[in-house]
XYZ file of C-alpha atoms in Angstrom:
307
model
C 102.362 -333.153 17.877
C 101.656 -329.643 18.025
C 103.001 -327.959 14.758
C 102.712 -324.958 16.476
C 106.904 -323.639 16.489
C 106.377 -322.126 20.349
C 104.965 -325.133 21.678
C 107.346 -327.811 19.871
C 110.580 -325.217 21.257
C 109.046 -325.577 24.276
C 108.193 -328.712 24.746
C 111.804 -330.335 23.215
C 113.942 -327.478 25.450
C 111.668 -329.528 28.399
C 113.337 -333.303 27.073
C 116.666 -332.440 26.531
C 116.549 -331.224 30.165
C 114.603 -333.612 32.139
C 116.927 -335.794 33.292
C 119.182 -333.162 34.561
C 119.339 -332.192 38.006
C 116.098 -331.035 40.133
C 117.883 -328.288 41.163
C 118.253 -326.958 37.083
C 114.365 -325.652 36.326
C 114.477 -323.676 39.930
C 118.172 -321.399 39.344
C 118.267 -320.878 35.333
C 116.311 -323.337 33.361
C 113.271 -321.691 35.104
C 114.749 -318.827 33.529
C 115.717 -320.527 30.503
C 112.346 -321.700 29.974
C 110.376 -318.047 30.720
C 112.957 -317.102 27.836
C 111.094 -319.110 25.684
C 108.117 -318.529 26.979
C 108.296 -314.052 26.265
C 107.401 -314.496 22.410
C 103.909 -316.866 23.244
C 101.393 -314.542 21.632
C 97.885 -314.701 22.692
C 96.795 -317.084 19.690
C 100.460 -319.383 20.526
C 99.290 -319.553 24.094
C 95.713 -321.274 23.665
C 97.677 -323.361 21.424
C 99.494 -324.885 25.071
C 96.074 -324.610 26.465
C 94.759 -327.784 24.458
C 97.794 -329.604 23.245
C 99.660 -329.748 27.266
C 96.981 -332.510 28.657
C 99.322 -335.050 26.028
C 102.048 -333.997 27.941
C 103.793 -336.245 30.054
C 102.091 -334.637 33.425
C 106.117 -334.787 34.489
C 106.482 -332.027 31.683
C 103.061 -330.370 33.780
C 104.782 -330.453 36.470
C 108.431 -328.752 34.705
C 106.223 -326.204 33.752
C 104.734 -325.570 36.390
C 107.463 -324.989 38.569
C 109.627 -322.412 36.060
C 106.275 -320.464 36.033
C 106.405 -320.587 39.620
C 109.405 -319.718 41.175
C 111.161 -317.782 36.944
C 110.841 -314.271 36.379
C 112.153 -312.178 32.899
C 110.062 -308.851 32.675
C 106.450 -307.307 33.276
C 105.214 -309.281 30.443
C 106.182 -312.877 30.142
C 105.208 -312.893 34.082
C 101.194 -311.913 33.092
C 101.958 -314.546 31.020
C 103.391 -317.010 32.955
C 100.635 -316.000 35.554
C 97.202 -316.471 33.434
C 97.960 -320.104 32.235
C 98.906 -320.981 36.266
C 94.782 -319.615 36.339
C 94.371 -321.865 33.984
C 96.285 -325.030 34.194
C 94.123 -324.976 38.081
C 91.258 -324.095 37.195
C 91.481 -327.371 34.007
C 94.248 -329.238 35.897
C 93.443 -333.291 36.170
C 95.820 -333.663 38.264
C 95.332 -333.592 42.102
C 98.294 -333.025 42.744
C 99.312 -330.485 40.659
C 96.049 -328.608 41.417
C 97.350 -328.009 45.110
C 101.053 -327.264 43.917
C 99.708 -324.600 42.160
C 97.244 -322.860 44.791
C 99.783 -323.429 47.620
C 103.070 -322.464 46.009
C 101.104 -320.414 43.426
C 98.521 -317.824 44.786
C 100.591 -314.778 44.552
C 101.773 -315.267 40.542
C 98.172 -315.627 39.768
C 96.985 -312.809 42.171
C 99.684 -310.414 40.689
C 99.078 -310.384 37.001
C 96.803 -308.945 34.458
C 92.361 -309.287 35.164
C 92.121 -313.122 34.546
C 89.029 -314.251 32.579
C 85.799 -314.946 36.170
C 84.779 -318.107 34.462
C 88.898 -319.558 34.955
C 88.326 -317.932 38.901
C 84.923 -319.235 39.160
C 85.649 -322.917 38.242
C 88.607 -322.683 40.561
C 86.161 -321.288 43.463
C 83.768 -324.394 43.052
C 86.649 -326.259 42.850
C 88.352 -325.047 46.198
C 85.057 -324.753 48.086
C 83.855 -327.976 46.711
C 86.860 -329.609 48.348
C 86.224 -327.240 51.557
C 89.778 -326.577 51.207
C 89.161 -323.281 52.159
C 88.295 -323.577 55.745
C 91.882 -325.835 56.097
C 94.300 -323.520 58.198
C 97.094 -324.198 55.587
C 95.171 -322.842 52.655
C 93.517 -320.944 53.782
C 95.026 -317.424 52.926
C 96.152 -318.942 49.437
C 92.352 -319.167 48.693
C 92.019 -316.281 50.237
C 94.227 -314.351 46.914
C 91.933 -316.458 44.784
C 88.924 -314.865 45.742
C 90.953 -311.448 46.236
C 91.517 -312.012 42.181
C 88.366 -312.971 41.206
C 87.366 -309.498 43.080
C 89.883 -307.829 41.260
C 88.982 -309.409 37.414
C 85.368 -308.597 38.783
C 86.428 -304.511 39.415
C 88.473 -304.519 36.366
C 85.601 -305.105 34.202
C 82.811 -303.176 35.436
C 85.346 -300.483 34.381
C 86.038 -302.446 30.998
C 82.147 -301.678 30.351
C 82.373 -298.496 31.904
C 85.085 -296.942 29.741
C 83.509 -299.395 25.921
C 80.472 -296.956 27.017
C 82.053 -293.809 27.683
C 83.997 -293.866 24.430
C 80.819 -295.298 22.105
C 79.248 -291.983 22.740
C 82.341 -289.675 22.722
C 82.679 -291.509 19.551
C 79.011 -290.722 18.845
C 79.591 -287.807 19.290
C 83.229 -287.059 16.925
C 80.956 -287.501 14.667
C 78.512 -284.275 15.209
C 81.557 -282.847 15.387
C 80.607 -278.962 14.549
C 77.611 -279.215 15.358
C 78.740 -280.245 19.289
C 78.933 -275.836 19.682
C 75.458 -275.088 18.494
C 73.715 -277.816 20.419
C 72.636 -278.071 23.571
C 72.279 -280.898 26.612
C 74.229 -282.855 23.090
C 76.847 -283.544 26.410
C 75.103 -285.193 28.668
C 74.774 -288.125 28.150
C 78.044 -288.052 28.420
C 78.671 -286.551 32.213
C 76.447 -288.708 33.322
C 78.507 -291.515 32.313
C 81.541 -289.495 33.900
C 79.265 -288.347 36.724
C 79.494 -292.478 38.063
C 84.011 -292.670 37.156
C 85.217 -293.466 40.888
C 89.200 -292.773 41.143
C 90.437 -296.411 39.893
C 88.432 -295.414 36.615
C 89.255 -292.535 36.237
C 93.047 -294.363 36.831
C 91.872 -296.544 33.775
C 90.615 -294.697 31.723
C 94.724 -291.953 31.532
C 95.293 -295.788 29.840
C 92.977 -296.267 27.961
C 93.500 -292.983 26.169
C 96.269 -293.528 24.691
C 94.253 -295.479 22.840
C 91.906 -292.966 21.199
C 92.400 -290.258 18.607
C 92.393 -286.525 18.306
C 89.352 -286.898 17.500
C 88.110 -288.168 20.261
C 90.350 -286.411 22.730
C 88.633 -283.457 21.980
C 84.866 -284.667 22.250
C 86.441 -285.146 25.445
C 87.997 -282.462 26.135
C 84.588 -280.539 25.196
C 82.073 -282.884 27.765
C 84.365 -282.313 30.671
C 85.110 -278.061 29.716
C 81.586 -277.605 29.157
C 80.322 -280.001 32.237
C 75.943 -281.401 32.863
C 72.768 -279.314 32.023
C 72.934 -277.383 34.803
C 76.754 -275.495 33.568
C 78.388 -277.618 36.026
C 81.356 -279.159 35.197
C 82.385 -282.785 36.662
C 83.684 -283.917 40.296
C 87.478 -284.417 39.212
C 90.027 -281.324 38.462
C 92.598 -283.888 38.903
C 92.238 -285.494 35.529
C 91.453 -282.630 34.316
C 94.436 -280.931 34.852
C 95.847 -284.893 33.669
C 93.471 -284.106 29.814
C 95.113 -280.819 30.008
C 98.551 -282.181 29.324
C 97.725 -285.411 26.868
C 95.786 -283.666 24.547
C 97.512 -282.694 21.235
C 98.291 -279.030 20.971
C 95.904 -277.931 19.469
C 93.061 -278.732 20.943
C 94.114 -278.227 24.409
C 93.737 -275.113 23.943
C 89.452 -275.214 24.963
C 90.244 -276.653 28.707
C 92.180 -273.275 29.952
C 89.405 -271.205 29.869
C 88.632 -273.684 33.185
C 91.197 -273.729 34.645
C 91.046 -272.624 37.219
C 89.055 -275.323 39.135
C 92.166 -277.581 39.479
C 93.511 -275.503 41.164
C 91.222 -275.280 44.192
C 91.994 -276.693 47.188
C 93.237 -279.802 45.997
C 97.430 -280.811 46.371
C 98.772 -281.017 43.412
C 101.191 -283.664 41.845
C 104.357 -282.227 41.883
C 104.562 -284.103 38.019
C 101.883 -282.741 36.937
C 102.160 -279.295 37.714
C 105.713 -279.663 35.193
C 103.789 -281.242 32.341
C 101.305 -278.551 32.571
C 104.468 -275.094 33.030
C 105.882 -277.264 29.937
C 102.529 -276.901 28.276
C 101.782 -273.908 28.483
C 105.138 -272.984 27.004
C 104.400 -275.191 23.640
C 101.364 -273.486 23.649
C 102.890 -269.686 24.084
C 105.863 -270.681 21.815
C 103.564 -272.338 18.962
C 101.207 -269.261 19.410
C 98.451 -270.823 19.997
C 97.790 -268.324 23.325
C 98.436 -264.615 24.298
C 100.788 -264.117 26.819
C 98.642 -262.642 28.976
C 96.730 -266.223 29.237
C 100.440 -268.289 29.380
C 101.827 -265.007 31.958
C 98.957 -265.239 34.360
C 98.359 -269.835 34.290
C 102.207 -270.028 34.516
C 101.623 -267.789 38.209
C 98.668 -270.416 39.043
C 101.415 -273.368 38.565
C 104.104 -271.373 40.796
C 102.273 -270.727 43.263
C 100.575 -274.677 43.371
C 104.293 -275.564 43.346
C 105.085 -274.232 46.136
C 102.400 -275.514 48.474
C 102.104 -278.822 46.816
C 105.755 -279.000 46.502
C-alpha cells in the first residue's frame, strides 16, 4: 500500500463505507469522496495513476461513479475530468471503460484540456472496437473526438503564447535600446498577426503571469506596429491591455488609443475600466488634464452607442 497520505485517506474512506447501500455513493458519499479528492496535488494524481491498479475493481467502480456524479468546485471537477480520462485510456476492465464512455463523456469534454496521447489512446480503442459505429455510443464517441480537437487547439495556442512570450522576454534584455532600433519589434508583431480571437482570449489569461517589463515591451510592440507602421489589427485587445498595464506603463498606449474606438462595439465593462484607469492616471498626475478630458469624452461617446 502506498505511503501517500491522500491516497490512503481515499482508500480508507471507501473501505469504511463499501458495504453501505449503493445509493449512498450517488447522494452523499460522492461528495465526501470529492472533498478528499479536492486536496490532491499533481503529484498525488500521478501516484494514484500507479496505485489504482492495486485496488479491487469494486473500489475503482465506486471511484468512477463518484467522479462522474459528484461535484464540489471547478478546480476539483477538472481533476475528476482528467482522472476519468486517464482511466478510460488505461483500464483493462472493458465494462468499466464502457461505463465511463457512456456516462462520463460530458465530464471529460467539460474539464480542462487533456493530454493528447490519452485521447489518442481512447480513440484507438473506440475505433478498434467500432464503438463509434454503434448508435448507442455514437454521441459519446463524438464528445471524445471533440475533446481531442479542443486539446489540440489548446496545445497550439500554448505554443503560440510561449513563442510570443519568449520573444518578448528576449526584448526585455534590450529594454533601453528598444526605442532606438528599427524593426526590433517585427518578430513579435508577426507572431501577434497570426493570433485569432481565441488566441487573444487565452493571452489575456496568460498576461496575468507576465512581469511588468514584459508587459511594457508588449505595449510598445502594440503601439509601434509593424515595419510599415501598421498597428496590430485587434483594437479590442488594445483596450484590454491599457487596463491591465501598471499605471506607469499604460500611458504608452494613449497616443494610439483612437484606433480602439473605430467602428466596433465595445463591452461596457471594459469601457468603464478604461475610464477608471484614466481617473487613476489623472489623480496620480501621469497625464495632463487636456489628455484626460479628450479620452474621457471618447469613452462617454462610445458608451452612448454600446451601453
